[in-house]
XYZ file of C-alpha atoms in Angstrom:
778
model
C -87.486 -69.940 47.415
C -85.541 -71.597 50.079
C -84.176 -69.988 53.115
C -80.756 -70.365 53.654
C -78.345 -68.983 56.384
C -75.020 -70.164 55.433
C -74.498 -68.483 51.852
C -76.053 -64.792 51.532
C -76.494 -64.897 47.856
C -77.985 -61.675 47.507
C -75.476 -59.820 49.443
C -72.893 -61.244 47.228
C -74.573 -60.071 44.279
C -75.197 -56.260 46.156
C -71.598 -56.486 46.944
C -70.647 -57.138 43.407
C -72.431 -54.228 42.251
C -71.307 -51.905 44.614
C -67.830 -52.820 44.023
C -68.444 -52.032 40.163
C -70.202 -48.789 40.851
C -67.051 -47.772 43.418
C -64.785 -48.591 40.220
C -66.625 -46.691 38.064
C -67.310 -43.842 40.467
C -63.482 -43.743 41.065
C -62.685 -43.486 37.417
C -65.117 -40.793 36.758
C -63.837 -38.796 39.680
C -60.330 -39.115 38.629
C -61.175 -38.208 35.219
C -63.216 -34.998 36.775
C -60.272 -34.108 38.897
C -57.323 -34.631 35.866
C -60.038 -33.004 33.369
C -58.564 -35.897 30.803
C -60.707 -38.548 29.363
C -57.422 -40.760 29.254
C -55.571 -40.907 32.378
C -54.537 -44.706 31.902
C -53.453 -46.779 28.818
C -56.609 -48.884 29.787
C -58.624 -45.907 29.447
C -58.029 -45.827 25.735
C -54.748 -47.724 24.641
C -55.041 -46.598 20.861
C -56.262 -42.898 21.703
C -53.220 -42.727 24.365
C -50.891 -43.737 21.671
C -52.186 -41.219 19.268
C -52.226 -38.465 21.673
C -48.903 -39.236 22.837
C -47.795 -38.675 19.335
C -49.652 -35.706 18.918
C -48.302 -34.257 22.072
C -44.448 -34.833 20.727
C -45.656 -33.147 17.484
C -47.186 -30.309 19.349
C -44.362 -29.629 21.845
C -41.960 -30.026 18.723
C -44.016 -27.141 16.611
C -43.571 -24.815 19.877
C -40.215 -25.188 19.830
C -39.648 -24.855 16.077
C -41.750 -21.854 16.281
C -39.280 -20.376 19.127
C -36.325 -21.722 16.766
C -37.715 -19.638 13.733
C -37.879 -16.665 15.965
C -34.407 -16.790 17.106
C -33.366 -17.334 13.379
C -35.528 -13.937 12.973
C -33.365 -12.363 15.823
C -30.318 -13.621 14.136
C -30.865 -12.209 10.719
C -32.450 -8.639 12.048
C -28.867 -8.575 13.906
C -27.016 -9.017 10.709
C -29.745 -6.837 8.625
C -29.147 -4.183 11.154
C -25.254 -4.090 10.525
C -25.813 -3.675 7.272
C -28.070 -0.696 7.709
C -25.283 1.002 9.397
C -23.042 -0.009 6.363
C -25.537 1.415 3.998
C -25.399 4.952 5.932
C -21.671 4.496 5.409
C -22.016 4.314 1.955
C -23.987 6.683 1.389
C -21.476 8.934 3.445
C -18.807 7.804 0.979
C -20.735 8.335 -2.152
C -21.347 12.060 -0.907
C -17.223 12.316 -0.238
C -16.814 10.833 -3.841
C -19.379 13.654 -5.430
C -17.675 16.219 -3.165
C -13.980 14.796 -4.561
C -15.036 14.987 -7.930
C -15.356 18.875 -7.944
C -12.449 20.557 -9.326
C -12.218 23.094 -7.110
C -10.245 21.177 -4.720
C -6.551 20.728 -4.213
C -4.587 17.289 -3.756
C -4.648 18.018 0.014
C -8.156 18.812 0.356
C -8.940 15.314 -1.213
C -6.205 13.982 0.966
C -8.364 14.756 3.980
C -11.556 13.504 2.155
C -9.367 10.131 1.552
C -8.708 10.245 5.444
C -12.326 10.039 5.980
C -12.882 7.652 3.279
C -10.330 5.230 4.612
C -11.970 5.566 8.125
C -15.152 4.724 6.816
C -13.751 1.937 4.892
C -12.193 0.503 8.458
C -15.295 0.810 10.219
C -17.122 -1.422 7.375
C -14.523 -3.888 7.985
C -14.551 -3.674 11.607
C -18.658 -4.230 11.268
C -17.802 -7.350 9.142
C -15.517 -8.555 11.806
C -17.244 -8.059 14.812
C -20.897 -8.190 14.140
C -21.878 -11.381 16.043
C -24.765 -13.334 17.265
C -24.305 -15.706 20.203
C -20.806 -15.400 19.598
C -21.074 -16.506 15.729
C -19.594 -14.270 13.294
C -22.345 -12.882 10.852
C -20.933 -10.783 8.170
C -17.289 -11.961 7.577
C -18.524 -15.104 5.537
C -17.867 -17.687 8.496
C -21.579 -18.073 9.051
C -22.022 -19.109 5.431
C -18.818 -21.253 4.496
C -15.117 -21.842 5.673
C -12.425 -22.026 3.427
C -8.562 -22.352 3.276
C -6.216 -22.527 0.449
C -2.296 -23.486 -0.488
C -1.666 -20.204 -1.856
C -1.756 -16.545 -0.635
C -2.236 -15.755 -4.342
C -5.981 -17.159 -3.764
C -8.535 -15.466 -1.986
C -12.587 -15.934 -2.012
C -15.676 -13.677 -1.198
C -18.540 -15.874 0.111
C -21.523 -15.041 -1.758
C -24.229 -17.910 -0.342
C -24.358 -21.455 0.633
C -21.205 -23.511 -1.328
C -20.935 -26.409 -2.542
C -18.351 -27.963 -0.160
C -15.383 -30.096 -1.367
C -11.726 -29.781 -2.468
C -10.732 -27.919 -5.628
C -7.832 -27.912 -8.008
C -7.493 -24.363 -9.860
C -5.336 -24.037 -12.701
C -4.572 -20.596 -14.233
C -3.042 -19.978 -17.525
C -2.471 -16.051 -18.105
C -1.893 -14.046 -21.021
C -0.437 -11.238 -19.240
C -1.221 -7.501 -19.660
C 0.659 -4.675 -18.774
C 1.298 -2.144 -15.774
C 0.451 1.795 -15.367
C 3.465 3.812 -16.295
C 3.968 7.366 -14.997
C 6.368 10.081 -15.739
C 6.844 13.547 -14.306
C 7.513 16.704 -15.683
C 11.488 17.841 -16.975
C 13.150 18.679 -13.753
C 15.718 21.541 -14.816
C 17.896 23.719 -12.503
C 16.713 27.034 -11.069
C 18.722 30.374 -11.647
C 21.936 30.292 -9.861
C 21.990 26.706 -9.240
C 24.633 24.086 -10.499
C 25.179 20.337 -10.268
C 27.157 17.651 -11.415
C 27.234 13.842 -12.556
C 29.431 11.216 -13.415
C 29.587 10.452 -17.121
C 31.933 7.572 -17.986
C 33.061 4.542 -15.996
C 34.877 4.917 -12.770
C 38.021 2.794 -14.318
C 38.620 1.487 -10.646
C 37.906 4.493 -8.777
C 35.429 4.350 -6.344
C 33.028 7.178 -6.022
C 29.617 7.799 -4.717
C 28.979 11.619 -5.701
C 29.822 14.966 -6.557
C 27.800 18.065 -4.653
C 27.667 21.602 -3.765
C 28.748 22.701 -7.277
C 28.884 26.168 -7.846
C 30.242 28.487 -10.513
C 31.738 25.800 -13.078
C 31.070 26.214 -16.454
C 27.597 24.629 -17.779
C 28.662 21.560 -20.038
C 25.730 19.081 -19.372
C 24.264 19.755 -22.759
C 27.727 19.940 -24.609
C 30.402 17.516 -25.020
C 33.075 18.823 -22.624
C 33.652 17.500 -19.495
C 35.740 17.584 -15.894
C 38.215 14.883 -15.640
C 39.556 13.977 -12.233
C 42.763 11.992 -12.133
C 43.761 10.075 -9.133
C 47.115 8.485 -8.531
C 47.989 6.499 -5.588
C 51.531 5.353 -6.939
C 54.946 7.341 -6.180
C 54.057 10.934 -7.000
C 57.586 11.962 -7.937
C 57.492 15.293 -6.763
C 60.233 17.304 -5.942
C 60.135 18.887 -2.488
C 60.619 22.660 -2.342
C 59.445 23.370 -5.958
C 56.164 25.006 -6.901
C 53.973 25.003 -10.011
C 52.903 27.726 -12.115
C 51.302 28.154 -15.282
C 48.964 29.848 -17.901
C 45.305 28.413 -17.896
C 44.093 30.661 -20.456
C 44.707 33.958 -22.341
C 42.389 36.572 -24.175
C 43.384 39.016 -26.779
C 41.041 41.976 -27.550
C 42.331 42.342 -31.183
C 45.496 40.428 -32.100
C 47.751 38.170 -30.399
C 49.277 39.439 -27.247
C 52.166 39.105 -24.989
C 49.975 37.686 -22.084
C 50.190 34.422 -24.248
C 53.952 34.196 -23.487
C 53.611 35.384 -19.954
C 55.316 33.519 -17.177
C 55.405 33.620 -13.404
C 57.996 33.122 -10.999
C 58.648 33.448 -7.492
C 60.444 37.097 -6.673
C 60.916 37.222 -2.897
C 58.828 34.239 -1.598
C 60.042 30.753 -1.587
C 57.877 27.900 -2.974
C 57.175 26.568 0.608
C 55.329 29.847 1.510
C 53.050 29.919 -1.603
C 49.261 29.887 -1.255
C 47.839 27.981 -3.963
C 45.178 29.360 -6.089
C 44.739 31.393 -9.386
C 45.628 34.979 -10.477
C 43.156 36.640 -12.813
C 45.066 39.486 -14.611
C 43.547 42.027 -16.754
C 45.604 44.927 -19.025
C 43.969 48.479 -17.876
C 46.114 50.066 -20.618
C 47.699 49.586 -23.860
C 51.671 49.301 -23.963
C 54.473 47.439 -25.928
C 57.486 45.881 -24.921
C 60.849 45.496 -27.058
C 63.555 48.335 -27.749
C 65.972 49.773 -24.982
C 64.342 52.511 -23.408
C 63.474 51.888 -19.875
C 59.885 52.840 -18.926
C 57.052 52.347 -16.482
C 53.573 51.949 -17.423
C 51.396 53.118 -13.943
C 48.582 51.207 -13.282
C 48.786 49.127 -16.405
C 47.456 46.127 -14.702
C 44.665 45.000 -12.273
C 44.894 41.613 -10.307
C 42.741 39.775 -8.250
C 43.592 36.176 -6.182
C 41.297 33.147 -5.628
C 42.215 31.017 -3.042
C 42.284 27.283 -4.003
C 42.276 25.876 -0.565
C 39.142 28.228 0.972
C 37.521 29.506 -2.022
C 38.014 33.154 -1.225
C 38.303 35.899 -3.790
C 40.438 39.116 -3.520
C 39.200 42.746 -4.666
C 41.116 43.738 -7.641
C 44.263 45.355 -7.015
C 46.224 47.767 -9.565
C 50.108 47.269 -10.291
C 52.680 49.051 -12.529
C 54.307 47.646 -15.428
C 57.956 47.970 -16.231
C 59.986 47.762 -19.554
C 63.499 46.631 -18.824
C 66.600 47.733 -20.908
C 66.260 44.609 -22.952
C 62.586 45.631 -23.708
C 60.924 42.927 -21.703
C 57.887 43.894 -19.877
C 57.341 42.622 -16.085
C 55.304 43.564 -12.912
C 56.154 42.371 -9.341
C 52.847 41.216 -7.779
C 52.347 40.761 -4.047
C 48.783 39.213 -3.301
C 46.892 36.394 -1.960
C 50.007 36.094 0.424
C 52.398 35.276 -2.480
C 55.069 37.517 -3.890
C 55.608 36.670 -7.670
C 56.996 38.004 -10.539
C 55.183 38.314 -14.121
C 57.201 38.493 -17.039
C 54.985 39.564 -20.050
C 57.596 39.428 -22.891
C 58.099 42.324 -25.538
C 54.977 42.087 -27.575
C 52.060 44.447 -27.601
C 49.473 44.271 -24.468
C 46.162 45.988 -25.449
C 43.703 47.337 -22.922
C 41.227 44.263 -22.040
C 43.538 41.616 -22.291
C 43.585 38.776 -19.730
C 45.535 35.952 -18.870
C 44.493 33.402 -15.878
C 47.329 31.904 -13.818
C 47.645 28.676 -11.538
C 50.160 28.792 -8.656
C 50.352 25.534 -6.785
C 52.561 24.680 -3.794
C 53.717 21.054 -4.435
C 54.782 20.821 -0.602
C 51.315 21.340 0.558
C 49.624 19.774 -2.110
C 51.469 16.384 -2.460
C 53.270 14.063 -0.495
C 56.841 13.988 0.519
C 59.420 13.967 -2.458
C 59.895 10.313 -3.817
C 57.925 8.761 -1.324
C 55.989 5.697 -2.158
C 52.413 6.201 -1.442
C 50.763 3.711 0.700
C 47.904 6.220 2.492
C 47.459 9.168 0.141
C 46.111 9.693 -3.217
C 47.165 12.966 -5.500
C 43.966 14.145 -7.112
C 44.153 16.564 -10.088
C 41.331 18.039 -12.021
C 41.173 18.958 -16.022
C 38.717 21.457 -16.632
C 36.230 21.875 -19.272
C 38.618 23.754 -21.356
C 41.282 20.818 -21.238
C 43.620 22.704 -18.415
C 45.021 20.550 -15.748
C 44.767 21.873 -12.202
C 46.389 20.121 -9.316
C 44.362 20.553 -6.153
C 44.330 17.871 -3.413
C 46.502 15.338 -1.590
C 43.726 13.066 0.259
C 45.292 11.478 3.271
C 43.999 8.099 4.321
C 42.650 7.643 0.851
C 43.943 4.098 0.757
C 43.798 2.872 4.295
C 40.277 4.142 5.145
C 37.508 2.164 4.135
C 34.811 4.979 4.336
C 33.985 7.448 1.738
C 35.756 10.725 2.220
C 34.532 14.234 1.124
C 37.055 16.473 -0.215
C 36.200 20.469 -1.406
C 38.049 21.537 -4.383
C 37.911 25.336 -5.635
C 39.014 26.172 -9.578
C 38.919 28.970 -11.845
C 38.502 28.653 -15.553
C 38.720 31.476 -18.367
C 36.963 30.986 -21.390
C 39.575 32.179 -24.060
C 36.814 33.121 -26.304
C 35.333 36.018 -24.269
C 37.833 36.328 -21.536
C 35.152 35.712 -18.835
C 36.493 33.898 -15.753
C 34.501 31.057 -13.542
C 35.436 30.739 -9.949
C 34.085 27.508 -9.061
C 33.803 24.942 -6.517
C 32.530 21.395 -5.862
C 32.583 18.746 -3.042
C 33.754 15.040 -4.269
C 32.943 12.060 -2.171
C 35.426 9.316 -2.872
C 35.896 5.778 -1.489
C 38.983 3.239 -0.825
C 41.437 2.607 -3.150
C 43.800 0.193 -3.580
C 47.632 0.926 -3.126
C 49.535 1.813 -6.503
C 46.147 2.147 -8.296
C 45.361 5.001 -10.664
C 42.007 5.961 -12.349
C 39.880 8.522 -13.724
C 36.495 10.028 -13.534
C 34.489 12.242 -15.648
C 31.707 14.541 -14.869
C 29.613 17.236 -16.583
C 27.900 20.018 -14.908
C 24.464 21.477 -15.344
C 23.549 25.090 -14.634
C 20.343 26.980 -14.721
C 18.021 25.621 -17.282
C 20.021 22.523 -17.794
C 18.341 18.907 -16.790
C 19.015 18.169 -12.832
C 21.509 15.534 -12.115
C 21.549 12.696 -9.721
C 23.037 15.080 -7.038
C 21.010 17.923 -7.656
C 19.152 19.082 -4.425
C 15.387 19.363 -4.618
C 15.390 23.238 -3.778
C 17.407 23.844 -6.684
C 14.752 22.524 -9.255
C 12.862 25.167 -11.022
C 9.641 23.290 -11.005
C 9.867 23.679 -7.262
C 9.875 27.373 -7.200
C 6.623 28.955 -7.375
C 5.726 31.854 -9.788
C 5.948 34.210 -6.681
C 9.473 32.995 -5.840
C 8.786 31.055 -3.239
C 10.718 27.376 -3.026
C 8.304 24.916 -1.617
C 11.221 23.114 -0.214
C 11.701 25.943 2.198
C 9.311 23.466 4.296
C 9.396 19.814 4.353
C 7.160 18.031 1.700
C 4.935 15.127 2.573
C 4.051 13.041 -0.483
C 1.666 10.213 0.084
C 1.349 7.425 -2.350
C -1.676 5.229 -2.544
C -2.101 1.929 -4.325
C -2.363 -1.929 -4.012
C -5.157 -1.017 -1.323
C -2.490 0.654 0.792
C -1.099 4.143 1.328
C 2.498 5.309 2.433
C 4.126 8.670 3.186
C 7.729 9.889 2.287
C 9.139 13.210 3.540
C 11.124 15.333 1.539
C 13.754 17.809 2.297
C 15.064 20.615 0.245
C 18.394 19.270 0.766
C 17.230 15.869 -0.340
C 18.966 14.991 -3.947
C 17.273 13.644 -7.165
C 19.130 10.202 -6.190
C 17.342 10.567 -2.268
C 13.984 11.371 -4.003
C 14.305 8.297 -6.693
C 15.575 6.022 -3.474
C 12.662 7.143 -1.186
C 10.069 6.545 -3.822
C 11.303 3.055 -4.778
C 11.377 1.908 -1.245
C 7.782 3.624 -0.641
C 6.465 1.568 -3.753
C 8.324 -1.778 -3.222
C 8.112 -1.670 0.810
C 5.571 0.534 1.538
C 2.858 -0.637 -0.895
C 4.230 -4.092 -1.613
C 4.537 -3.383 -5.534
C 7.765 -4.895 -6.272
C 9.094 -8.014 -7.098
C 11.011 -9.574 -4.166
C 12.534 -12.129 -6.695
C 13.891 -9.810 -9.370
C 16.208 -7.189 -7.942
C 16.824 -5.573 -11.279
C 12.734 -4.960 -11.402
C 12.919 -3.337 -8.103
C 15.885 -1.001 -9.272
C 13.510 0.611 -12.111
C 10.748 1.067 -10.065
C 11.700 4.640 -10.254
C 14.103 5.795 -13.050
C 15.523 9.429 -13.462
C 16.097 9.639 -16.859
C 19.434 11.262 -17.967
C 19.796 10.170 -21.496
C 16.269 9.721 -23.606
C 15.760 6.693 -25.370
C 13.424 7.098 -28.209
C 10.467 5.012 -28.522
C 10.604 4.072 -24.842
C 8.768 5.275 -21.617
C 12.461 6.947 -20.808
C 12.132 9.199 -24.208
C 12.553 12.781 -22.115
C 15.483 13.229 -20.082
C 14.989 14.851 -17.046
C 11.895 13.175 -16.078
C 11.210 10.566 -13.463
C 9.460 7.290 -15.033
C 7.400 5.617 -12.222
C 5.938 1.884 -12.376
C 5.208 -1.298 -10.267
C 5.853 -4.853 -10.569
C 1.848 -5.523 -10.460
C -0.335 -5.524 -13.340
C -3.635 -3.740 -14.782
C -5.735 -1.997 -12.121
C -3.541 -3.451 -9.567
C -0.818 -1.266 -10.677
C -2.233 2.196 -10.555
C -0.750 4.549 -8.419
C -2.085 7.649 -6.716
C -0.251 10.694 -5.357
C -1.287 13.207 -2.849
C 1.033 16.286 -1.430
C 0.707 19.968 -1.126
C -0.736 21.304 -4.455
C 2.469 22.953 -5.501
C 4.626 19.879 -4.982
C 2.207 17.963 -7.171
C 2.182 20.531 -9.660
C 5.829 20.749 -9.745
C 5.897 16.758 -10.536
C 3.126 17.175 -12.968
C 2.760 13.389 -13.339
C 1.056 12.161 -16.525
C 0.069 8.563 -17.089
C 2.186 7.339 -20.318
C 0.615 3.599 -20.257
C -2.376 2.777 -19.001
C -2.624 -0.624 -17.373
C -4.220 -3.407 -18.739
C -5.397 -6.423 -17.134
C -4.269 -10.195 -17.686
C -6.409 -12.603 -19.188
C -6.717 -15.530 -17.314
C -8.135 -18.930 -18.371
C -9.272 -20.683 -15.299
C -10.107 -24.358 -14.698
C -11.397 -25.886 -11.818
C -11.427 -29.461 -10.904
C -12.251 -31.986 -8.426
C -8.896 -32.388 -6.320
C -9.738 -36.009 -5.809
C -11.231 -37.609 -8.818
C -10.146 -35.031 -11.531
C -13.575 -34.474 -12.590
C -13.975 -31.067 -14.318
C -16.154 -28.484 -12.758
C -16.051 -25.394 -14.845
C -13.961 -23.307 -16.533
C -13.821 -19.476 -17.432
C -11.913 -16.646 -19.034
C -11.609 -13.650 -16.938
C -9.891 -10.743 -16.995
C -11.006 -8.955 -13.430
C -9.170 -11.950 -11.820
C -12.450 -13.087 -10.534
C -13.905 -16.544 -11.215
C -17.633 -16.403 -10.669
C -20.434 -18.963 -10.641
C -18.139 -21.701 -11.263
C -17.929 -23.095 -7.898
C -21.220 -22.758 -6.209
C -21.814 -20.047 -3.650
C -18.020 -18.696 -4.043
C -16.516 -15.911 -5.928
C -12.479 -16.992 -6.611
C -10.095 -13.972 -6.401
C -6.744 -14.922 -8.244
C -3.874 -12.495 -7.524
C -2.563 -10.481 -10.654
C 1.041 -12.334 -10.194
C -0.262 -15.610 -10.883
C 1.385 -17.492 -13.866
C 2.988 -14.292 -14.680
C 6.660 -13.251 -13.914
C 8.166 -9.492 -14.293
C 11.251 -8.597 -15.778
C 13.214 -5.421 -16.616
C 13.533 -4.993 -20.511
C 16.494 -2.768 -20.810
C 15.965 -2.137 -24.637
C 12.273 -0.951 -23.927
C 13.021 0.542 -20.821
C 10.131 -0.599 -18.802
C 9.045 -3.685 -16.553
C 7.540 -6.509 -19.069
C 5.451 -9.422 -18.253
C 5.397 -12.945 -19.522
C 3.432 -15.932 -18.663
C 5.453 -18.736 -17.004
C 5.866 -21.967 -18.695
C 2.763 -24.490 -18.179
C 0.094 -23.415 -15.884
C 0.106 -22.327 -12.115
C -2.076 -24.878 -9.997
C -3.767 -23.549 -6.454
C -5.905 -25.906 -3.951
C -9.301 -24.732 -2.774
C -10.874 -26.483 0.482
C -14.436 -25.352 1.033
C -16.514 -26.391 3.983
C -20.338 -25.222 4.204
C -21.245 -23.628 7.045
C -24.605 -22.347 6.774
C -27.060 -22.029 9.358
C -29.786 -24.676 9.306
C -33.042 -23.569 11.441
C -35.114 -26.565 12.671
C -38.511 -25.229 12.060
C -40.308 -28.408 12.353
C -40.944 -31.092 14.799
C -39.432 -33.711 12.881
C -36.134 -34.438 11.272
C -35.328 -32.648 7.990
C -37.875 -30.063 8.491
C -35.303 -27.344 8.159
C -34.534 -23.928 6.110
C -31.039 -22.297 5.493
C -30.559 -18.892 6.825
C -27.327 -17.447 5.347
C -25.568 -14.148 5.349
C -23.306 -13.441 2.518
C -19.740 -11.772 3.204
C -19.798 -7.999 3.477
C -16.568 -5.911 3.922
C -14.611 -3.803 1.580
C -13.207 -6.607 -0.407
C -16.557 -8.486 -1.410
C -18.006 -4.721 -1.962
C -15.220 -3.994 -4.242
C -14.059 -0.621 -2.210
C -10.412 -1.772 -1.628
C -9.215 0.436 -4.230
C -11.642 3.463 -3.782
C -9.716 6.374 -4.134
C -10.514 10.297 -4.142
C -7.189 11.538 -4.297
C -7.789 13.040 -7.955
C -10.880 14.221 -9.756
C -10.668 11.272 -11.882
C -10.367 8.629 -9.571
C -13.172 10.555 -7.217
C -15.413 10.197 -10.176
C -14.791 6.458 -10.608
C -15.305 6.038 -7.123
C -19.058 7.156 -7.317
C -19.733 4.078 -9.518
C -18.004 1.582 -7.483
C -19.929 2.816 -4.388
C -23.160 2.503 -6.374
C -22.291 -0.789 -6.962
C -21.594 -1.430 -3.536
C -24.927 0.268 -2.468
C -26.528 -2.027 -4.837
C -24.861 -5.129 -3.536
C -25.765 -4.273 0.172
C -29.604 -3.658 -0.965
C -29.514 -6.938 -2.218
C -27.907 -8.610 0.566
C -30.746 -6.763 3.058
C -33.583 -8.113 0.208
C -32.168 -11.304 0.842
C -32.322 -11.149 4.640
C -35.554 -9.638 4.465
C -37.008 -12.485 2.267
C -35.865 -14.876 4.851
C -37.206 -13.026 7.727
C -40.585 -12.996 6.034
C -40.192 -16.434 5.186
C -39.559 -17.171 8.875
C -42.550 -15.085 9.838
C -44.841 -17.149 7.602
C -43.258 -20.301 9.143
C -43.836 -19.389 12.364
C -47.610 -18.537 11.667
C -47.684 -21.857 10.042
C -46.263 -23.486 12.792
C -48.684 -21.966 15.462
C -51.991 -22.891 13.244
C -50.475 -26.389 12.689
C -49.709 -26.663 16.652
C -53.256 -25.255 17.172
C -55.042 -27.736 14.948
C -52.838 -30.880 16.576
C -53.991 -29.388 20.038
C -57.218 -29.361 19.216
C -57.171 -32.965 17.699
C -55.170 -33.929 20.667
C -57.780 -32.190 23.060
C -60.549 -34.118 21.310
C -58.870 -37.654 21.921
C -57.647 -37.053 25.339
C -59.284 -33.925 27.053
C -62.548 -34.779 29.014
C -66.167 -34.014 28.186
C -66.867 -32.466 31.519
C -70.809 -32.401 31.253
C -71.129 -36.103 29.831
C -68.778 -37.111 32.443
C -70.557 -35.408 35.278
C -73.639 -37.408 34.162
C -71.571 -40.489 34.340
C -70.578 -39.670 37.571
C -73.716 -38.871 38.773
C -75.085 -42.115 37.690
C -72.334 -44.171 39.230
C -72.730 -42.026 42.671
C -76.262 -42.973 42.408
C -75.757 -46.588 41.664
C -73.269 -46.801 44.508
C -75.539 -45.449 47.087
C -78.260 -47.444 46.152
C -76.074 -50.434 46.036
C -74.709 -49.706 49.350
C -78.276 -49.533 50.703
C -79.426 -52.780 48.837
C -76.429 -54.396 50.352
C -77.564 -53.505 53.927
C -81.145 -55.039 52.848
C -79.437 -58.295 51.491
C -77.106 -58.420 54.973
C -80.961 -58.625 57.022
C -82.278 -61.314 54.978
C -80.489 -64.302 57.568
C -82.287 -62.765 60.323
C -85.548 -63.803 58.958
C -84.489 -67.586 59.773
C -84.466 -66.676 63.609
C -88.285 -66.231 63.542
C -88.833 -69.710 62.381
C -86.744 -70.881 65.523
C -88.710 -69.340 68.037
């Protein structure tokens, strides 16, 4: 081998190997330091690509497992709220069983119903307020969103929906409403009342109240007549009126029938208007020429027609004049009058009833044209005329004016005299107008009139004689998912009760017809004259109904047990739901989705995930049938159409590392509407028993909802387990690709370390080789 100096080839070779060993030693050191086999793409290009893909999957699976756990937390929140609803339903069922027991009064059941109402409100509060991360869970929004173009359409979200726009058409075969009637309302002992029985003939009058002592005529054909004149009264100033109202003879014709009365020492202007009841205490005969005196032969009492006071009996002597005429002077009641009996025989027990009136105090000035007053006269049930009052400002006033009247009547068949009174409330009349009113009077045992006060009705007097209207009575009415309370006073009349109950049904419960006044006018009717074959067959009863149909028209009443017993409400017509023929089409294409015929107003299983509730008034109109005396229902012409917009809002849980790897987590709507509890009432034994079945169905529904959630939770737990197993396997796979085998690498590191050391030593030796040439140069 040649010895050269300029190029040291062995050194270059040693340098090359030292460089290789240094590079490999650095790589090995990096791997041992990082614990990874692949630190750079150059380490293993394909391995790095596979590893990074696996790392993406691994981190995705980890996040997916966390997502699933979040989903479980959401579902557990919903299920926890459902558990509380379950507890509430169990309590409601217990209350329903309690209220089904016949020992309770309606007020007892009202307290039960109060708790039930609170429990129902709590169910709805739970539904509205249960949230997870501000997302509503139980009101249906967590599953679907919807809107409609009609308030007559409602939905219940049952599951994931088929979103879209739907046209819903309804063709109804109308059913019928519930109709209730009360017991017969009759007057208690000692009570009287009146009502108008014929057209007013131009007279504006509102009512007759405070009726006392008048003959009972409500069940007969006789009536009282009110004659009103606003024209010239043609009364002569300074004159009076006196006349026989009726006479009564014990045996045969009596001179009392020919009796006459005129003023003795009094002037007409001083007369006190009123009635003289005169009775013979002894028998005596007129005629002949002998003058005679019959001591204390008559007794007289006076009924003041301006204030209703009745004097005590006073005895008077009877004289027979030389001409044979019987007469007596009477000073009583502020009047001094002469009674002329004629010349016939008077028998002990004979009676006569005289009326005395002062025209100056009762009528307007003589021959005056009436522009602001009216003359009102009363014709009694025996056909006798009584001039009673001048009503001032009768024409000029725009308000109703109440005037008290006092009259006396004698029954000529038995001699009995009734001293009676009443108040007549009349309205404005036009000048020169005349008219007439007719009214009947009801007494004990007769049916009550419009203006009978509730305290005067026999049904409201207990067996122990206590009147339930000694105190204010509260009557609560339930219906249409609502309740409202009216308050009744003893001074309220039949008409007041009718008006209050009508307002409660129409406005308080929303069970009237806003478009048809005639329907609202007959939600509550007091029957004055029965119509056979109709709900108004029995006079004296209230007939109560609503403008809704079927179960929606059911009414329930709660109050003091004595009030409920007094009303004795009975169902005379059962409600019947309409039959609805419902068709659903795609609102955009017209494609038919499905159809069904239902009678519970709920369309099920036609639109996926949704029960569609239809209001009972859809395609139905109500009207008053005066012939049948009830509210009737007919289908509108054609069909009624409504639009429904549905959007899927179900929660999708990302439980995989890649697109599309999701599962649905949904919670069905949970409130009193979806559970069918809106009309759960326990205000009667029958309704309480029906409530048991409804609550059982609700409990079953909540159990189903909880079971569904439980199944979803279980599925998610399995999903989490699967995700963790998959992640574990992927981590193992990625580890095999990228993680460093420390033992093997350490052997490699040792090799390169030794090679590096030996290479460095050899490089040093190679660098010494040119020094050998110097020995040749010595």
